Coordinates of C-alpha atoms and ligand atoms in Angstrom, one line a residue:
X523 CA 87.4 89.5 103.4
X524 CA 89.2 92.5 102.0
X525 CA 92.0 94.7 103.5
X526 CA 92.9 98.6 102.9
X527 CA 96.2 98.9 103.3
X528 CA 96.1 102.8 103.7
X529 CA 93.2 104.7 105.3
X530 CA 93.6 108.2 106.8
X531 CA 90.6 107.5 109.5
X532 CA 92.1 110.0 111.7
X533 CA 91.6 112.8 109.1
X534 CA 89.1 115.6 109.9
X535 CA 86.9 114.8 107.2
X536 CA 86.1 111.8 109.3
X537 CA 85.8 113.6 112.6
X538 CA 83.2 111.9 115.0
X539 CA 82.6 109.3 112.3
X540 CA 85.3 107.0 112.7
X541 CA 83.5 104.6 114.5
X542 CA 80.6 104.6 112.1
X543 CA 82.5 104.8 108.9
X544 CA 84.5 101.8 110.0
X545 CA 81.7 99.5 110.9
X546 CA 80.5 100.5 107.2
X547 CA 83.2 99.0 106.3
X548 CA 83.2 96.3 108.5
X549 CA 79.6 95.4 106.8
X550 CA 81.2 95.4 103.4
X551 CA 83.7 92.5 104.7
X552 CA 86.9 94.6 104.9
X553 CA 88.6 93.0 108.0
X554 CA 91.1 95.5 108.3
X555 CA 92.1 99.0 107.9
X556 CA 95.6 100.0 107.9
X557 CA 95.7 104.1 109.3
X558 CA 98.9 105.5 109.1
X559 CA 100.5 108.4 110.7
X560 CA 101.5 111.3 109.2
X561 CA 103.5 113.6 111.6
X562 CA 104.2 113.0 115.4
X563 CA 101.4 115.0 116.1
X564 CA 99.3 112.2 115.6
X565 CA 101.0 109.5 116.8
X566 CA 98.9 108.5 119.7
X567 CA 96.0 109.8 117.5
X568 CA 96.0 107.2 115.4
X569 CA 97.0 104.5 117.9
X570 CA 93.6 105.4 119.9
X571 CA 91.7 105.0 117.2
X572 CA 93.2 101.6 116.5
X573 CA 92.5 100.8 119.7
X574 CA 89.1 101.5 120.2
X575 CA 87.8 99.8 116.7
X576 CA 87.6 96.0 115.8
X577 CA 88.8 96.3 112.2
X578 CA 91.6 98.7 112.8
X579 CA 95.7 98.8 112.7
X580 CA 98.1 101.8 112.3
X581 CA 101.8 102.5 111.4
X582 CA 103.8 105.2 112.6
X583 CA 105.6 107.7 110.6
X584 CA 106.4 111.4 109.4
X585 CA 104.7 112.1 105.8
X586 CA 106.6 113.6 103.5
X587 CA 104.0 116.5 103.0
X588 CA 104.7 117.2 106.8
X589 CA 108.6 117.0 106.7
X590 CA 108.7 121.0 106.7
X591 CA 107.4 121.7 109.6
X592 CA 108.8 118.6 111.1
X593 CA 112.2 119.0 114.1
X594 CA 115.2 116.7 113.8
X595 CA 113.9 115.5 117.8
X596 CA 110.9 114.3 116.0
X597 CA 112.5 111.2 114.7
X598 CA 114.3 110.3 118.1
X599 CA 110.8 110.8 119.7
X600 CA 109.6 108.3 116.8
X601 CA 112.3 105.8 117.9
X602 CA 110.9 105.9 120.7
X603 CA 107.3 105.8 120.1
X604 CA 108.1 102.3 117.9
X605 CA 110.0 101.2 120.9
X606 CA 107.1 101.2 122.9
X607 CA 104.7 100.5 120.2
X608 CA 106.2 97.4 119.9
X609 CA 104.3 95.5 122.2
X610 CA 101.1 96.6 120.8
X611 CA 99.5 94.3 118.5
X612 CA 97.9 96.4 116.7
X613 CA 101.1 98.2 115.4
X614 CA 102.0 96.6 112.6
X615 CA 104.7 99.4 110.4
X616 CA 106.3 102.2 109.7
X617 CA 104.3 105.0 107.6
X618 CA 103.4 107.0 106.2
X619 CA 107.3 108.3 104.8
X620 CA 108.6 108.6 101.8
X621 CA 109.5 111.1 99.0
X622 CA 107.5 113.8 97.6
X623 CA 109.1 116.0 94.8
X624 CA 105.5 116.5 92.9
X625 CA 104.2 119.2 95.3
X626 CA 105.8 122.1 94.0
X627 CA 106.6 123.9 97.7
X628 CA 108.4 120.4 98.4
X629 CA 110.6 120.7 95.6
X630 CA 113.2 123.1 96.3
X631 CA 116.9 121.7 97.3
X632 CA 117.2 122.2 101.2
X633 CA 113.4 120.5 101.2
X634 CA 114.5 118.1 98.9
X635 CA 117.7 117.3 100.9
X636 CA 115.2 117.6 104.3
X637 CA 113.3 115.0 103.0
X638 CA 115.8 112.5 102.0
X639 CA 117.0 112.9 105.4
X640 CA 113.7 112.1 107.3
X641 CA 113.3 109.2 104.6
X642 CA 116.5 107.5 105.3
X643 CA 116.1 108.0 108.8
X644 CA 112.9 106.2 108.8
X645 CA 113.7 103.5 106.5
X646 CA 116.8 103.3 109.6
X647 CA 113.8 102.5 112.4
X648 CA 111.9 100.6 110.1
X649 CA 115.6 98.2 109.3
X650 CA 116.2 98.1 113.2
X651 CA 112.8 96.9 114.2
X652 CA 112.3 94.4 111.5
X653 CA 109.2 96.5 110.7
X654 CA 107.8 97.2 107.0
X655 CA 106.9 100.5 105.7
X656 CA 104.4 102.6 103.9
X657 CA 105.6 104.2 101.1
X658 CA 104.6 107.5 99.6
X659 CA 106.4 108.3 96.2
X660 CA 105.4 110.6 94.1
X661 CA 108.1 111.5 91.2
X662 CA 110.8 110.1 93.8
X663 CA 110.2 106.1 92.3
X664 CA 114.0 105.8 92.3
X665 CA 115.4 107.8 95.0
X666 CA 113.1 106.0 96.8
X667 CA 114.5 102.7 95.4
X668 CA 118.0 104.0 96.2
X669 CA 117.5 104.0 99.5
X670 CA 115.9 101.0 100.0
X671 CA 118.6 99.1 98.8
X672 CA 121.4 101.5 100.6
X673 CA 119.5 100.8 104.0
X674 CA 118.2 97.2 102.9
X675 CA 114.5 97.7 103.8
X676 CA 112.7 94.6 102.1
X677 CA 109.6 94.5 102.9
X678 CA 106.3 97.3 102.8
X679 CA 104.2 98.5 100.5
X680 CA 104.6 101.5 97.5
X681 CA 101.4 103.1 98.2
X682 CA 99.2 104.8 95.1
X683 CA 101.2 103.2 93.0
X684 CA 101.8 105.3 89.8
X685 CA 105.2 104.3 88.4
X686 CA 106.5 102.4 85.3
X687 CA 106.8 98.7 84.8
X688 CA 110.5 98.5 85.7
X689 CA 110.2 100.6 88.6
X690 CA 107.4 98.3 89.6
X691 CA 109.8 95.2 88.8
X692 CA 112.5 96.8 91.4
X693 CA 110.0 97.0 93.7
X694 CA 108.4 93.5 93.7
X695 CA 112.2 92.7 93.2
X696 CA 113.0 93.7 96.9
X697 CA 109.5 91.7 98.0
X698 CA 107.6 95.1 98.1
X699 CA 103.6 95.1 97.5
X700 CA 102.0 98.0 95.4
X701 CA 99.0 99.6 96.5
X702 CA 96.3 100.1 93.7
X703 CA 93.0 102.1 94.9
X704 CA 90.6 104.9 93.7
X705 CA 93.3 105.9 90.9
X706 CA 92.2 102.7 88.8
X707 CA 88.6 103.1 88.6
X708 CA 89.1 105.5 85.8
X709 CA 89.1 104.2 82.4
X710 CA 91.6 107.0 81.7
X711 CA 94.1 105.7 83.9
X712 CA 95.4 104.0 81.0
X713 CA 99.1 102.7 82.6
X714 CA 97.7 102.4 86.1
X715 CA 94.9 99.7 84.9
X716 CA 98.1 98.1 82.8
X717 CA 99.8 97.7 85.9
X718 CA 97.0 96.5 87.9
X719 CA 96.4 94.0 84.9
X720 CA 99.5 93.3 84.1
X721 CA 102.0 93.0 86.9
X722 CA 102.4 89.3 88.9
X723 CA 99.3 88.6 91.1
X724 CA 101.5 88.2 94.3
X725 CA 102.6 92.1 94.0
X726 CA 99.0 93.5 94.4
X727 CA 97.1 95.2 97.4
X728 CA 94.1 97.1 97.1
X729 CA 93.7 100.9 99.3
X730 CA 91.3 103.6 99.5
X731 CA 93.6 106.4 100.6
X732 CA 90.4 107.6 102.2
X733 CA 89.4 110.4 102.4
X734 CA 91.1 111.2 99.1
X735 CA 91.3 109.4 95.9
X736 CA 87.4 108.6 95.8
X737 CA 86.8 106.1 93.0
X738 CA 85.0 106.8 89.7
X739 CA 81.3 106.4 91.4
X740 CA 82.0 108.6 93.9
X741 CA 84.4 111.4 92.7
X742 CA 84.5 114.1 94.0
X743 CA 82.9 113.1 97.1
X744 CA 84.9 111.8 100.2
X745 CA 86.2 108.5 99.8
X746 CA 85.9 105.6 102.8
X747 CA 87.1 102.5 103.2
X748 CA 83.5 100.8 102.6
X749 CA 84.2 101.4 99.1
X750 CA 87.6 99.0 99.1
X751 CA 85.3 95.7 97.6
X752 CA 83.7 97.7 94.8
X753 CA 87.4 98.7 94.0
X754 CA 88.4 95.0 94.1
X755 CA 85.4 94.0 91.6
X756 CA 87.2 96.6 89.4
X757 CA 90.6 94.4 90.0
X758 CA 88.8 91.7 89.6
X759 CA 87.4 92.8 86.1
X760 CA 90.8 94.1 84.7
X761 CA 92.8 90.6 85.4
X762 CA 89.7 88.5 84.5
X763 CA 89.5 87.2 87.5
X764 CA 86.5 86.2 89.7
X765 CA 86.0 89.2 93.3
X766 CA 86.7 86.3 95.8
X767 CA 89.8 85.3 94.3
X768 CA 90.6 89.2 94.3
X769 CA 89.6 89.5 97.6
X770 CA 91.7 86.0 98.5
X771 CA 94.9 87.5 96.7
X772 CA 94.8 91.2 97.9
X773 CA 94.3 90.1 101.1
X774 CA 97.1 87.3 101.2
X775 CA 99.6 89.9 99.7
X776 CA 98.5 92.0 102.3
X777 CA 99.3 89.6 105.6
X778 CA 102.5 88.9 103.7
X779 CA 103.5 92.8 103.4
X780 CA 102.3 92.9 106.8
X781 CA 103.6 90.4 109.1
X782 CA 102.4 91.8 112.5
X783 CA 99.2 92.0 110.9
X784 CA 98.8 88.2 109.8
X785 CA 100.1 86.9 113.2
X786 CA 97.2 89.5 114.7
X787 CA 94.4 87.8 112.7
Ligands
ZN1270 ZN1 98.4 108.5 102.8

């Protein structure tokens, strides 16, 4: 069995096709698919979906990419969303949050300082629940760190994973899984494949980041969660191992990243 730890199901490129695109997956033996929120617009978007599919989780959260537009009320009215969420198995963190400072509109200092503040915030919920979270971290690796040792968050998972090996280390450090998908299917990824090669077995989960980050086979078309065990034989291949025991680890790291979701299978 495999698991994505990040699937935007919900997203438009998938509209009316949810259901279809996750029995696909369901086919291809990945048990579960983690869809994360992205702003509080879709809260009970991605819930429903959850809850009307076999193979499907979600995590709420406000994306980085959607702090802009996002109002201070939002994160009481995400408190309290968790609050209720918590008696729903199929609610298993907090995400998607984190720290963008690649897009260049997100970069300036009150966005900057607007996203820091949503972040911490978030990593706040995530501490008083007892809930892991989905990290987004693009050029933020050790802000992002920073925080999660200010507000001791210690358990989630760095999504996309595209630091360096020390930033890796923190993270694994502070019992954090990193999320390796579409991004090491290309031979040019030359430090991404190191990681994924490299780095101790027990740090690894596999995503798709459907619809985006569509693997080397299927760039640029849209990307689905069906494709999550041919991105696993490409795990497999770069740490010589054999695609079960890819599929065995990924998904183990997965359950232990995710402890709602172990106790739900
Ligand atoms: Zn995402």
């Amino acid at each position: 069995m495999w698991i994505d730890t990040h699937c935007h199901l919900d997203a438009c490129e998938f509209a009316g096709e949810a259901e279809a695109v996750a029995a696909r997956a369901a086919e291809q033996r990945v048990s579960w698919i983690v869809i994360p929120a992205i702003e509080r617009a879709n809260f009970s978007t991605v819930a429903t979906l959850a809850a009307g599919l076999d193979n499907c989780v979600y995590a709420l959260g406000i994306h980085p990419i959607f702090v802009p537009q996002a109002k201070e009320e939002d994160l009481a009215v995400l408190r309290t969303a968790v609050q209720a969420a918590m008696d729903d198995p199929r609610f298993v963190a907090i995400g998607e949050i984190g720290l963008d400072f690649f897009v260049p509109s997100l970069r300036d200092e009150a966005l900057r300082e607007k996203q820091e503040h949503f972040y911490s915030e978030q990593l706040k919920i995530a501490r008083d629940f007892d809930l892991p979270v989905l990290l987004h971290v693009r050029r933020s690796q050790d802000i992002i760190l920073k925080y999660l040792r200010r507000i001791n968050v210690r358990k989630g998972i760095a999504h996309a994973f595209n630091g360096s090996f020390q930033q890796a280390e923190e993270f694994l450090t502070r019992s954090f899984k990193l999320g390796f998908g579409g991004a090491m299917t290309f031979t040019r990824a030359l430090q991404i494949r190191r990681l994924a090669a490299e780095l101790p077995a027990e740090g690894l989960v596999l995503e798709t980041d459907a619809p985006d980050i569509a693997p080397a086979w299927r760039h640029p078309q849209r990307n689905a969660p069906e494709e999550l065990p041919s991105i696993g034989q490409v795990l497999a291949d770069l740490r010589g191992i054999s695609v079960d025991d890819a599929a065995r680890l990924t998904s183990g790291n997965a359950y232990s990243a995710l402890p709602r979701l172990a106790s739900l299978s």
